[in-house]
CSV table of C-alpha atoms in Angstrom, one decimal:
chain,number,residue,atom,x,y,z
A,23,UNK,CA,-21.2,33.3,-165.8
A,24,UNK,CA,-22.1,31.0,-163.0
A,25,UNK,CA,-21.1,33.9,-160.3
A,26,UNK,CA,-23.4,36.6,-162.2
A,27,UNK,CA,-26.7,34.0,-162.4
A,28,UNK,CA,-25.9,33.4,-158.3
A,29,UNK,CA,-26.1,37.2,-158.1
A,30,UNK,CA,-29.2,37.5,-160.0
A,31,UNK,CA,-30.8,35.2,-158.5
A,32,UNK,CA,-29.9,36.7,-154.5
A,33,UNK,CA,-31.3,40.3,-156.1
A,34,UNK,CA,-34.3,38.7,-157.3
A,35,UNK,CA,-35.3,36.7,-154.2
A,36,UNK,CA,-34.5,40.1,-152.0
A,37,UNK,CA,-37.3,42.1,-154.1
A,38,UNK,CA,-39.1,39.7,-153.9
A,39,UNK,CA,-39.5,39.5,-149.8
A,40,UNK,CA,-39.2,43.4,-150.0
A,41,UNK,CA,-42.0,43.7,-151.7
A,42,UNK,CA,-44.1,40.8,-149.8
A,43,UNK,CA,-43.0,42.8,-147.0
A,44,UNK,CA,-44.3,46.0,-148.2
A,45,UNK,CA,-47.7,44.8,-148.9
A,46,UNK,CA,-47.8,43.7,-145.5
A,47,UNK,CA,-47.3,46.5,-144.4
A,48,UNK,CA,-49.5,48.4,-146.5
A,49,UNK,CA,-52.3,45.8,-145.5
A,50,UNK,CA,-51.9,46.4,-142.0
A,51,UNK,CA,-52.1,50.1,-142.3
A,52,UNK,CA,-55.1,49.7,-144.6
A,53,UNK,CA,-56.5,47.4,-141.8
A,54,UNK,CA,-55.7,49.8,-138.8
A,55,UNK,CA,-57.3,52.8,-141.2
A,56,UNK,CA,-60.3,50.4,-142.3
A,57,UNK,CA,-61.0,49.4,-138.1
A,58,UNK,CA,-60.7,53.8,-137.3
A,59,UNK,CA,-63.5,54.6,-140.1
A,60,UNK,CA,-65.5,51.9,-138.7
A,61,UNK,CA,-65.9,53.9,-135.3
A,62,UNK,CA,-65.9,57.4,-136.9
A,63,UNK,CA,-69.3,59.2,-136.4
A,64,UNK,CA,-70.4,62.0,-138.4
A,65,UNK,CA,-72.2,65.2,-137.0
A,66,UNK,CA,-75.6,63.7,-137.9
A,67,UNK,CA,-75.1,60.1,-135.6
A,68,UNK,CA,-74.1,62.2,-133.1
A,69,UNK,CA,-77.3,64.2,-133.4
A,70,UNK,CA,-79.4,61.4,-133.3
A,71,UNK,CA,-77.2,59.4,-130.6
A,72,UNK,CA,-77.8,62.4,-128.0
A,73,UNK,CA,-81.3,60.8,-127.7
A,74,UNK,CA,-80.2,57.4,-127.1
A,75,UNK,CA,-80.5,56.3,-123.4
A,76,UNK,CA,-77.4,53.5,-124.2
A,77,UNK,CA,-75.0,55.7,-125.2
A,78,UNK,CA,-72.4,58.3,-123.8
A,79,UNK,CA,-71.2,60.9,-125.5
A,80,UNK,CA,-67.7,61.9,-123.8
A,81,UNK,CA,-66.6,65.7,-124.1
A,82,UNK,CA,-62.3,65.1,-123.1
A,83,UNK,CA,-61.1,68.2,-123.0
A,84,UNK,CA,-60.4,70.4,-119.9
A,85,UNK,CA,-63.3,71.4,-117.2
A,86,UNK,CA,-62.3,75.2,-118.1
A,87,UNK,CA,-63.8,74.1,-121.8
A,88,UNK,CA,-66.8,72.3,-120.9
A,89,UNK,CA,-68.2,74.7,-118.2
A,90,UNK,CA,-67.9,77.2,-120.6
A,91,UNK,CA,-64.6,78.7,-121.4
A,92,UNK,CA,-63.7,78.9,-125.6
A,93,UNK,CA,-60.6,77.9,-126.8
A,94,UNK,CA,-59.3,79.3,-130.0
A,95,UNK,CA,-61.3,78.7,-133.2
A,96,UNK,CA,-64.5,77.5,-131.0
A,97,UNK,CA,-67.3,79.9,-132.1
A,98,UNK,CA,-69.5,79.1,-128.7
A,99,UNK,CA,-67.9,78.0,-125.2
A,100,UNK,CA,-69.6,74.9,-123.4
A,101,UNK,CA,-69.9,71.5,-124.6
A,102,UNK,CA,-72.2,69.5,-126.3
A,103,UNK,CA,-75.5,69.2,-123.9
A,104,UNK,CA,-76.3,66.0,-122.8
A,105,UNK,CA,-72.3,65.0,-122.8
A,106,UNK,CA,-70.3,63.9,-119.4
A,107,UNK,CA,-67.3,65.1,-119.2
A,108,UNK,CA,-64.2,62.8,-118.6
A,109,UNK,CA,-60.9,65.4,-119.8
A,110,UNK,CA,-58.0,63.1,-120.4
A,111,UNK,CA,-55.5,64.5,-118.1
A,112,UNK,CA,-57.7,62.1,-115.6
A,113,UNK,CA,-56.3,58.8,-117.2
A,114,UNK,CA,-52.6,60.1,-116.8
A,115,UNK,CA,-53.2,60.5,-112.5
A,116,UNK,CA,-55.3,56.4,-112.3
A,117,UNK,CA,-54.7,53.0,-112.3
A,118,UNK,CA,-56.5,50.6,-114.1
A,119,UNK,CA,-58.8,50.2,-111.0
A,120,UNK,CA,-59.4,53.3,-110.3
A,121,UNK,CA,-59.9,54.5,-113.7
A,122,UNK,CA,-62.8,51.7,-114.4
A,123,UNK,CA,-64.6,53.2,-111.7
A,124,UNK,CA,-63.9,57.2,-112.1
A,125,UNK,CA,-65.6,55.7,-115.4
A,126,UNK,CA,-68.4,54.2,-114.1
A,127,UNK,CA,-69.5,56.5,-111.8
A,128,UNK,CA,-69.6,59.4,-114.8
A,129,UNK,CA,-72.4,56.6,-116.3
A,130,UNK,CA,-69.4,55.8,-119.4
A,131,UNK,CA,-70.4,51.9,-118.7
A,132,UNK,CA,-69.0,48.6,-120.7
A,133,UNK,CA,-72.3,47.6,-121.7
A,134,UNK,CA,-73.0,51.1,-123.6
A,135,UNK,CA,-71.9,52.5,-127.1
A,136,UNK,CA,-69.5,55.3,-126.0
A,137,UNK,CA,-68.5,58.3,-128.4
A,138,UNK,CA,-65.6,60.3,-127.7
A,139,UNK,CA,-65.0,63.9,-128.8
A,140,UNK,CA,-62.7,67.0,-127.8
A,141,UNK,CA,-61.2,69.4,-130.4
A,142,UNK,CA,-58.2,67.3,-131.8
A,143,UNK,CA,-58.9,64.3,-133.2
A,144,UNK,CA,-55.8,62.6,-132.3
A,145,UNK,CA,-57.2,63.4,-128.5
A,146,UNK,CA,-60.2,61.5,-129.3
A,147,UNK,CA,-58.5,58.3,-130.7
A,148,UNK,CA,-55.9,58.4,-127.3
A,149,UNK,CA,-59.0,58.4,-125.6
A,150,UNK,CA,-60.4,55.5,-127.6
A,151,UNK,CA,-58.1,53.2,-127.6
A,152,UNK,CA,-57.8,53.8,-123.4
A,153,UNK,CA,-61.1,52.7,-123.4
A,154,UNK,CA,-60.6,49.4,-125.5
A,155,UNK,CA,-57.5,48.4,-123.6
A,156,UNK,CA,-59.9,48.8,-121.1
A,157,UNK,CA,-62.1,46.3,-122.5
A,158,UNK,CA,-64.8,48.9,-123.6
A,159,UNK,CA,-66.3,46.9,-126.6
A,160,UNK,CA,-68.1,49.8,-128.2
A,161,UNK,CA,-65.9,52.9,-128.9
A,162,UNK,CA,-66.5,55.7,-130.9
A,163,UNK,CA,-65.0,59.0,-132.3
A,164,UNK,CA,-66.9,62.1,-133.3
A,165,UNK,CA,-63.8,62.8,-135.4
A,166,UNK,CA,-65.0,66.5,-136.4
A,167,UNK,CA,-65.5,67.5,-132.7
A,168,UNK,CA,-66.4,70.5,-130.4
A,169,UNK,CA,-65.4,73.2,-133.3
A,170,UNK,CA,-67.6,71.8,-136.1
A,171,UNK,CA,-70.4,70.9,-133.8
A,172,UNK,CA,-70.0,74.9,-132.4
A,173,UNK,CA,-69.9,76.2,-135.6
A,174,UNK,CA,-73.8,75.8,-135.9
A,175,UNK,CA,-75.9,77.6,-134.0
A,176,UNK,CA,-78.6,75.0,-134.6
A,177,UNK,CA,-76.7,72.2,-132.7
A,178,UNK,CA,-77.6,72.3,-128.8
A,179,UNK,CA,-74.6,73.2,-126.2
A,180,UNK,CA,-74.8,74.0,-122.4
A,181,UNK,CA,-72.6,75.5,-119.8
A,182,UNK,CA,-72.5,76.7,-116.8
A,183,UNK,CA,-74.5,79.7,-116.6
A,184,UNK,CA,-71.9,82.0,-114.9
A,185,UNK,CA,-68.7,80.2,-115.8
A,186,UNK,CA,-66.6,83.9,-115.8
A,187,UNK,CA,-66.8,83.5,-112.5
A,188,UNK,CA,-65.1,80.3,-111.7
A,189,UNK,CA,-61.6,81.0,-113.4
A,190,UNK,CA,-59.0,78.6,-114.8
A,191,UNK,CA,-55.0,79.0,-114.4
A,192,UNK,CA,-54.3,80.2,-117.7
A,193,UNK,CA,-57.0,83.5,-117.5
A,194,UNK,CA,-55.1,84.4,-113.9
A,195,UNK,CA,-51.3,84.4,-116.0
A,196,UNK,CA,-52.9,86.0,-118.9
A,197,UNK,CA,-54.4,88.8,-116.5
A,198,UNK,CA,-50.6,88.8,-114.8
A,199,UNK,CA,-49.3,89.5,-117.8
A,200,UNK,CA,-51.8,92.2,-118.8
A,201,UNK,CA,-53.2,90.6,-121.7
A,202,UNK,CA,-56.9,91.6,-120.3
A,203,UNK,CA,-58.2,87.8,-120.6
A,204,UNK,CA,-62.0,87.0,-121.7
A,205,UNK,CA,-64.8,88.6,-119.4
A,206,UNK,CA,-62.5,90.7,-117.7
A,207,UNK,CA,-63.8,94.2,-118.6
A,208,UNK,CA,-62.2,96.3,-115.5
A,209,UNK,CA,-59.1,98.3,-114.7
A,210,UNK,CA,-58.1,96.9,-111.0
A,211,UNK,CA,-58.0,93.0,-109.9
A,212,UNK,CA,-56.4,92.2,-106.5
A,213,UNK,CA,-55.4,88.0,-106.2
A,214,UNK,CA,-55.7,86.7,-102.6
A,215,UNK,CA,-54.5,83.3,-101.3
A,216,UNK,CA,-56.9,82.2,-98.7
A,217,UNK,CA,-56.6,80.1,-95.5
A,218,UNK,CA,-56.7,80.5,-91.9
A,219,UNK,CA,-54.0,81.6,-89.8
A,220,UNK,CA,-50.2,83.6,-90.7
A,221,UNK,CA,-50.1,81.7,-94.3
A,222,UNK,CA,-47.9,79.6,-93.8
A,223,UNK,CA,-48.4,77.7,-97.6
A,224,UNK,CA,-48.4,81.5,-98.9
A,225,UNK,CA,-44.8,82.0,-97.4
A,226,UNK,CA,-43.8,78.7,-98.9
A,227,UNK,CA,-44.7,79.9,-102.7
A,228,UNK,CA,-47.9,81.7,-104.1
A,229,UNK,CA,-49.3,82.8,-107.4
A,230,UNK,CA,-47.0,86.0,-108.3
A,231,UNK,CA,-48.5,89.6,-107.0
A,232,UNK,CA,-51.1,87.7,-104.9
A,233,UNK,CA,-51.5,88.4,-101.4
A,234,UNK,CA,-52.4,86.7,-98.6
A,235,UNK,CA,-56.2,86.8,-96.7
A,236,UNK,CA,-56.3,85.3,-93.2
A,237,UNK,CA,-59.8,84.2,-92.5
A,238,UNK,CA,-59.7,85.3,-89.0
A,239,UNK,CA,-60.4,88.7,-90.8
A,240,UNK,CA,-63.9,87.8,-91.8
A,241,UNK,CA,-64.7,85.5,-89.1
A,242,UNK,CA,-64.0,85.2,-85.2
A,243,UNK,CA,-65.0,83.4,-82.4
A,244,UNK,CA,-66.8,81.7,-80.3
A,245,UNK,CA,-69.0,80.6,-83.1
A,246,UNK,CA,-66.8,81.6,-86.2
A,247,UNK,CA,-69.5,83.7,-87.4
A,248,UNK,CA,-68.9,86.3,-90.0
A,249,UNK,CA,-67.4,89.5,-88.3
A,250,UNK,CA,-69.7,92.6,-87.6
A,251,UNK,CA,-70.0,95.3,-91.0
A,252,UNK,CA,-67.9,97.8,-90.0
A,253,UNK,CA,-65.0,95.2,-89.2
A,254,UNK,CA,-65.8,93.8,-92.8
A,255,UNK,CA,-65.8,97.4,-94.2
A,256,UNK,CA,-62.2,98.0,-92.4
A,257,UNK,CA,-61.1,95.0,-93.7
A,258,UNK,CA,-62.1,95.3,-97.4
A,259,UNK,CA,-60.2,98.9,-97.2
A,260,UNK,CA,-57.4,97.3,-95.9
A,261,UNK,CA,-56.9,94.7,-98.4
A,262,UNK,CA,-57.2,97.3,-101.4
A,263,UNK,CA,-60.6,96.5,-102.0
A,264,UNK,CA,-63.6,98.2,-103.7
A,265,UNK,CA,-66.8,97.4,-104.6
A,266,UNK,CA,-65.7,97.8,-107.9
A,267,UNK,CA,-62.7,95.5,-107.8
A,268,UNK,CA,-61.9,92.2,-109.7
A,269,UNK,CA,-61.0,89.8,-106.8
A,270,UNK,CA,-59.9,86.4,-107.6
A,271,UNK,CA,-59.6,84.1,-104.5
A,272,UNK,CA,-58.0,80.3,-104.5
A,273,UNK,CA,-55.9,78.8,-101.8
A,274,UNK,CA,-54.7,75.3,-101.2
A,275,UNK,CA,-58.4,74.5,-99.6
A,276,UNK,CA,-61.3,76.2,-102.0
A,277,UNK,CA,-63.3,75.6,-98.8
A,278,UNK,CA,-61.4,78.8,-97.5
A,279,UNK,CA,-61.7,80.3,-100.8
A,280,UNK,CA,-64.7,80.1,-101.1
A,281,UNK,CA,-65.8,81.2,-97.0
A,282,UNK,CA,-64.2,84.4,-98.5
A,283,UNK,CA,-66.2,84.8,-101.4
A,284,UNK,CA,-69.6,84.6,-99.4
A,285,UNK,CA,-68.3,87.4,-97.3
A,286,UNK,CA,-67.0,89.6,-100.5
A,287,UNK,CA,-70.3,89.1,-102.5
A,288,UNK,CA,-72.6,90.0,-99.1
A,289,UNK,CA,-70.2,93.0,-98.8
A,290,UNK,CA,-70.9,94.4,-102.3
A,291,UNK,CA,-68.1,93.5,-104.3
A,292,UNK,CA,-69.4,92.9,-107.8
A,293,UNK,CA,-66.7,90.8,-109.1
A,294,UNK,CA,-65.8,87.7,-107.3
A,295,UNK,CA,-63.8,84.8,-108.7
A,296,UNK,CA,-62.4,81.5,-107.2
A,297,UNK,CA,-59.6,79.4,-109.1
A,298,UNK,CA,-61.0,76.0,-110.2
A,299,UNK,CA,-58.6,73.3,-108.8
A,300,UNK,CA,-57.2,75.8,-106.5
A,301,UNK,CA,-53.2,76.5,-105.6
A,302,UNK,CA,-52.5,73.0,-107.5
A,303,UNK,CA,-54.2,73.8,-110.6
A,304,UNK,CA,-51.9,76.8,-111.0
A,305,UNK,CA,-48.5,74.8,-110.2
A,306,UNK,CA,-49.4,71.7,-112.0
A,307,UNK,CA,-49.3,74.2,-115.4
A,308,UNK,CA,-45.6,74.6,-114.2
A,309,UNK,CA,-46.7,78.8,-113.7
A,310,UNK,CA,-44.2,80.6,-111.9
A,311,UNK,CA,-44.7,80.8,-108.2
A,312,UNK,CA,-43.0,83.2,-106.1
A,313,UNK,CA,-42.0,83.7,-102.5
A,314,UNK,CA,-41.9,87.2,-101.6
A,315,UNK,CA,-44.4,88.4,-99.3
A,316,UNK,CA,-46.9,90.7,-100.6
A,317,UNK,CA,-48.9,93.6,-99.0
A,318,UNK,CA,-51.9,95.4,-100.3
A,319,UNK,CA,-52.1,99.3,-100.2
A,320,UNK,CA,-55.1,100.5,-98.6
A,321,UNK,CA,-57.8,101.7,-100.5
A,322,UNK,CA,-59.7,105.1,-98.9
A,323,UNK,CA,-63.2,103.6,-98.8
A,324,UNK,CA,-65.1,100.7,-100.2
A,325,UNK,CA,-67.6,102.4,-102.1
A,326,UNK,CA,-70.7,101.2,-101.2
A,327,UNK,CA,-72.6,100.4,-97.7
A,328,UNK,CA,-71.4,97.2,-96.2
A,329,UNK,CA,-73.3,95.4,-96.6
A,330,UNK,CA,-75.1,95.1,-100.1
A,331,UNK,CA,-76.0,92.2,-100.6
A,332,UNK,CA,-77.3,91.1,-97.3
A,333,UNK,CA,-79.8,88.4,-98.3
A,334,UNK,CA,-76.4,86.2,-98.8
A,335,UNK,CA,-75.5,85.5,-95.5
A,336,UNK,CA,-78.6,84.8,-92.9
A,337,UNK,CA,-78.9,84.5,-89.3
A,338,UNK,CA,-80.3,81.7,-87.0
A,339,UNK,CA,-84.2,83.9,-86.9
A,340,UNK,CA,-84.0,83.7,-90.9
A,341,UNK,CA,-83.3,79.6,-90.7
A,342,UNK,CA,-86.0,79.6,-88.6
A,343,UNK,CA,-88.7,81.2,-91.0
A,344,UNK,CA,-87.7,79.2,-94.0
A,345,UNK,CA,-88.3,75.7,-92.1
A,346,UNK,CA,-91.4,77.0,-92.1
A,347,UNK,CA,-91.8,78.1,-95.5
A,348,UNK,CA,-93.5,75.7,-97.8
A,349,UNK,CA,-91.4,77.1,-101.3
A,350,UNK,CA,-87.9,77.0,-99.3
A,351,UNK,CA,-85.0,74.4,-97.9
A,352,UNK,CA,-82.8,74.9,-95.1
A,353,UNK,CA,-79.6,72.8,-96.5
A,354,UNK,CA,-77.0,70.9,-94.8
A,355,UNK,CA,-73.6,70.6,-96.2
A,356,UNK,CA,-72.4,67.9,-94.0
A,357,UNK,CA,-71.1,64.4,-94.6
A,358,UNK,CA,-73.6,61.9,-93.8
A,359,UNK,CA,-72.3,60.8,-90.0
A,360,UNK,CA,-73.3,64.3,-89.2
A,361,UNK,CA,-76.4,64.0,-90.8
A,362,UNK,CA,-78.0,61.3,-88.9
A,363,UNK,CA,-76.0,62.3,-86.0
A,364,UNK,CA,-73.2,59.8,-85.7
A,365,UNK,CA,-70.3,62.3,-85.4
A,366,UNK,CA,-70.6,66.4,-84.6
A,367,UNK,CA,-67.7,66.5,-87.3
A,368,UNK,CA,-65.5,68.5,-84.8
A,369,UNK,CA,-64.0,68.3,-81.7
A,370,UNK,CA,-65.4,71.6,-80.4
A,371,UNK,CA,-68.4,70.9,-80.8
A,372,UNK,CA,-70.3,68.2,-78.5
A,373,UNK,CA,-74.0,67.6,-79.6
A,374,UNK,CA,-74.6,65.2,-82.4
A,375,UNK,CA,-78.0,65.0,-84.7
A,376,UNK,CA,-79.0,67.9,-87.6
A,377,UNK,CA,-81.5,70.3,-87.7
A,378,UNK,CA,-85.0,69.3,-87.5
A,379,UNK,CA,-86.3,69.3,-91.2
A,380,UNK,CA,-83.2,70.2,-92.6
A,381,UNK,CA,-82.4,68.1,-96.1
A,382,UNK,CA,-79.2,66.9,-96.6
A,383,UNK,CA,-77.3,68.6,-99.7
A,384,UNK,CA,-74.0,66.0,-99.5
A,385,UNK,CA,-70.6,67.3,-98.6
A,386,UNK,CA,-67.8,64.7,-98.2
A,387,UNK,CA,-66.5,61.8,-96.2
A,388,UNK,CA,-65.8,64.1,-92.6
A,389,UNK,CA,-66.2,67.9,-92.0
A,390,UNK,CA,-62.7,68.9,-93.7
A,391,UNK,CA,-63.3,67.1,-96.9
A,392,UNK,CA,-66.1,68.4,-100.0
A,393,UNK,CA,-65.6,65.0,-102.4
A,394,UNK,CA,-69.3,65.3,-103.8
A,395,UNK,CA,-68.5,68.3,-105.1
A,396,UNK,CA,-65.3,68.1,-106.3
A,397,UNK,CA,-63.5,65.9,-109.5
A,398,UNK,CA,-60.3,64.2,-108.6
A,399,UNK,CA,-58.0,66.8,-109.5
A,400,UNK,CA,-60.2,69.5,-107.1
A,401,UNK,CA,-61.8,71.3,-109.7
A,402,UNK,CA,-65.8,71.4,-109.1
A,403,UNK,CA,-68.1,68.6,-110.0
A,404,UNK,CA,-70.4,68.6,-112.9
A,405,UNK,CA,-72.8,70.9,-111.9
A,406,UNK,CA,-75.6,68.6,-113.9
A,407,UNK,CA,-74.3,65.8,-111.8
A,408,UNK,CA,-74.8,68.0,-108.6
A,409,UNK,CA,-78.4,69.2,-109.4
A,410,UNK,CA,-79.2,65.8,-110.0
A,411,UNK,CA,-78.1,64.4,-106.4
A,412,UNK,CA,-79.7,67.8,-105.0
A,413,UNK,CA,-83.3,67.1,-106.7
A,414,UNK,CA,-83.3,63.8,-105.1
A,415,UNK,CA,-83.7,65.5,-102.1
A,416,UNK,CA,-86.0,68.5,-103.2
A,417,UNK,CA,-83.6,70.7,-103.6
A,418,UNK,CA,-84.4,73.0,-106.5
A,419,UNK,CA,-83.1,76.2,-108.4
A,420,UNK,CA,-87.1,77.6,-108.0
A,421,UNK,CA,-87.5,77.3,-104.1
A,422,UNK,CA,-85.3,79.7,-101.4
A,423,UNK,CA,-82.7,77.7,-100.3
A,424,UNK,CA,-80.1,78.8,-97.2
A,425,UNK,CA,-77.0,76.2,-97.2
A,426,UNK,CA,-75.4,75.8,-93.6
A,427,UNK,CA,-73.0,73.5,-92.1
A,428,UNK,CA,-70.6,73.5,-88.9
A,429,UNK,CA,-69.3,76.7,-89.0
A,430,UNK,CA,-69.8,78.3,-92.4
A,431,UNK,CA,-67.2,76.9,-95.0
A,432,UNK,CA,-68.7,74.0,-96.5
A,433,UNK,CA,-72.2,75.9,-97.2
A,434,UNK,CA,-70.1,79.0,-98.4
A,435,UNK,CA,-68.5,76.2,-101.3
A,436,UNK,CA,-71.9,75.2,-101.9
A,437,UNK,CA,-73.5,78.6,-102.0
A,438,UNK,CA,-70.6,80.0,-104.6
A,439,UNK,CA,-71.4,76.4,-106.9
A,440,UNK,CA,-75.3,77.2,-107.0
A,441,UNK,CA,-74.7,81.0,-107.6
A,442,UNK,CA,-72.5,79.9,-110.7
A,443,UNK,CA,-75.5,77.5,-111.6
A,444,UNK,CA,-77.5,80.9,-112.0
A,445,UNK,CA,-79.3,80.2,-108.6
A,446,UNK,CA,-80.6,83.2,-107.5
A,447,UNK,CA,-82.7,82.8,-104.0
A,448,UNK,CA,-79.6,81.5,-102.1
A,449,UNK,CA,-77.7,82.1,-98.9
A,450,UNK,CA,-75.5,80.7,-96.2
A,451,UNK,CA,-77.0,80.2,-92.8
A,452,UNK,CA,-73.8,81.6,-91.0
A,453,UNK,CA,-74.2,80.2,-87.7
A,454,UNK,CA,-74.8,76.6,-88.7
A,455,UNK,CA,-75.1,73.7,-86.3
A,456,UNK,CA,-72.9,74.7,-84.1
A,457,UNK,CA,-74.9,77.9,-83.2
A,458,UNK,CA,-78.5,76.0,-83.4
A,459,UNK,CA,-76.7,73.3,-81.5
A,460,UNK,CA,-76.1,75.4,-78.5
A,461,UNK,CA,-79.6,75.9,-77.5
A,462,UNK,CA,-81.2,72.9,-76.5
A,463,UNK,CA,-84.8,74.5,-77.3
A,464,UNK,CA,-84.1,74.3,-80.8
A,465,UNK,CA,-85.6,71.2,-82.2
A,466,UNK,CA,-82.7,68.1,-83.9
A,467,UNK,CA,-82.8,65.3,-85.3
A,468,UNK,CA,-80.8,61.9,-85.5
A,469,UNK,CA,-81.5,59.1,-87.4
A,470,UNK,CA,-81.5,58.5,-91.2
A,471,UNK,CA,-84.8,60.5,-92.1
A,472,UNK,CA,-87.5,59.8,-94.8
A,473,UNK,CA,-87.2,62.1,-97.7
């Protein structure tokens, strides 16, 4: 008798901590559910928190979304206008240092309410509590995200005006594998891996069925100026190229990439495309590379007079005339030491200063590098974030603006981001400084200038 009341007794002490235990439990879960509605915000905050100069409102997916690509079930591609974009994949490649001020310099400040969103809301919440371990007081989630908000055509979105052209790794495998990806409407696409010289990256693994263009091709010495049409024309028919062809560029530069595309779009071909992120975008999806060295068939002729589109790429008379125009910029793409005349930026090239009434239009730290322009994983910057540091200096979508820099690849990479802005009156001043720099009659600069 004693034995069985012991027993009793041990059962009904046992439930009794199991079920202190479980409302514990349930408490805490009610408490962690209770703290997540708090910093839920419906589609109507959001609306009214676009206006409000101390908060953020964070788009998180990938820059392919937020220029302007859709993924499934989104009725309209872009993001919500007036968000930054911050796509989580950044957080996984930072410190906590370096992630504070990645942060910081995208505006997302402690000291401002900051609302997340992406498609997922489980996205959103990583994000959020990234922030708060980060000591970001004031998080927020737009838990019903980019498809709800997409859904109606009332709510305001923006992208980039001609996103098609600036492609993303999945669109390249999906036109590998034949599955005609979005905005591709045509029946031929040639891939070419970019950069100067044999190729020796290309040799060491490319994007399957691409082939290799050597810049030398489209450019030649002594002042690396584009090549003369007919060379251009013979190369294009080489390379298995029409005016009618797809051609998507990338390389492990976009600089080089990009020097390509100028030349392609002043030649006449319609459809030019550069890989956002370039060669590392496409490996870091884990695609298939291969090794196996690729050669175009020739084509019998390009199609169209070489070249068509001449107003892209100018020559040192044309620079001239638009210093003296009053609705028109002559650009420099050159890092600041260049600018006021610290460094040349090359070793080949001895005078130091800029042109005279030139305005500056950023670049990066040294003549090989483009970090205003690019995120950290290469892809291109904002392009909100660029037209803001370009108005500072009067540069504007309405006037006739020529980009130029050493030799031509910098300005190309900054030509190809404003033609995606929808910037129409554009070119690349081929010959650059180190043409204007060789005749000592042509009026420099050195000095930091007044705006």
């Amino acid at each position: 008798m004693k034995k069985n009341f012991i027993l009793l007794t041990i059962v009904l002490v046992s439930l009794s901590v199991f079920i202190a235990c479980q409302d514990k439990a349930s408490e805490k879960v009610k408490s962690d559910n209770d703290e997540v509605s708090l910093n839920i915000v419906t589609t109507e905050d959001l609306k009214k928190s676009l206006k409000d100069k101390n908060t953020v409102v964070v788009d998180i997916r990938s820059e392919a979304q937020y220029i302007g690509w859709k993924s499934n079930g989104v009725k309209r591609g872009g993001h919500i206008k007036g968000a930054v974009d911050f796509p989580l994949t950044w957080t996984k490649d930072l410190n906590n240092e370096k992630l504070n001020k990645l942060l910081n310099t995208k505006g997302i400040t402690k000291n401002k309410t900051i609302i997340v969103y992406g498609q997922e809301v489980e996205s959103s919440k990583e994000m959020m509590n990234i922030l708060k371990n980060l000591e970001y007081k004031n998080v927020k989630v737009y838990k019903e995200g980019i498809t709800k908000w997409a859904s109606n055509k009332n709510l305001p979105m923006d992208r980039l005006k001609r996103y098609e052209k600036l492609v993303h790794p999945k669109w390249i495998k999906d036109l590998i594998d034949g599955k005609s990806p979005k905005t591709y409407n045509n029946k031929s696409y040639k891939i070419f891996e970019v950069s100067w010289g044999e190729g020796k990256d290309y040799k060491k693994g490319h994007i399957p069925g691409a082939y290799h263009l050597d810049t030398n091709l489209i450019e030649e010495e002594p002042l690396w100026n584009v090549k003369s049409d007919k060379d251009l024309e013979t190369m294009l028919v080489n390379n298995g190229i029409t005016y009618n062809t797809t051609v998507v560029l990338y390389g492990k530069d976009t600089t080089a990439a990009a020097r390509a595309a100028s030349v392609l779009m002043y030649s006449g071909v319609k459809d030019v495309r550069i890989l956002n992120g370039g060669y590392a975008a496409w490996t870091k999806k884990g695609y298939e590379v291969e090794k196996d060295i690729n050669k175009p068939e020739a084509v019998k002729e390009f199609g169209l007079n070489v070249p068509s589109n001449p107003e892209y790429i100018v020559g040192i008379e044309k620079a001239k005339k638009i210093l003296t125009k009053e609705n028109a910029e002559l650009v420099s793409i050159r890092s600041w030491p260049e600018y006021i005349g610290e460094t040349s930026g090359y070793t080949y090239i001895e005078p130091k200063g800029r042109i005279k009434g030139a305005k500056w239009g950023h670049a990066g730290s040294d003549a090989y590098h483009m970090e205003h322009f690019r995120n950290i994983d290469n892809t291109m910057r904002n392009y909100n974030e660029i037209k803001k540091f370009w108005k500072e200096w009067d540069i504007t979508s309405d006037k006739e603006i020529s980009f130029f820099c050493g030799t031509g690849w910098r300005a190309s990479e900054t030509f190809f981001y404003a033609y995606l802005m929808g910037w129409d009156n554009i070119s690349v001043y081929d010959g650059g400084w180190f043409e204007w720099s060789m005749d000592k009659s042509n009026p420099i600069e050195k000095g930091e200038p007044n705006k």
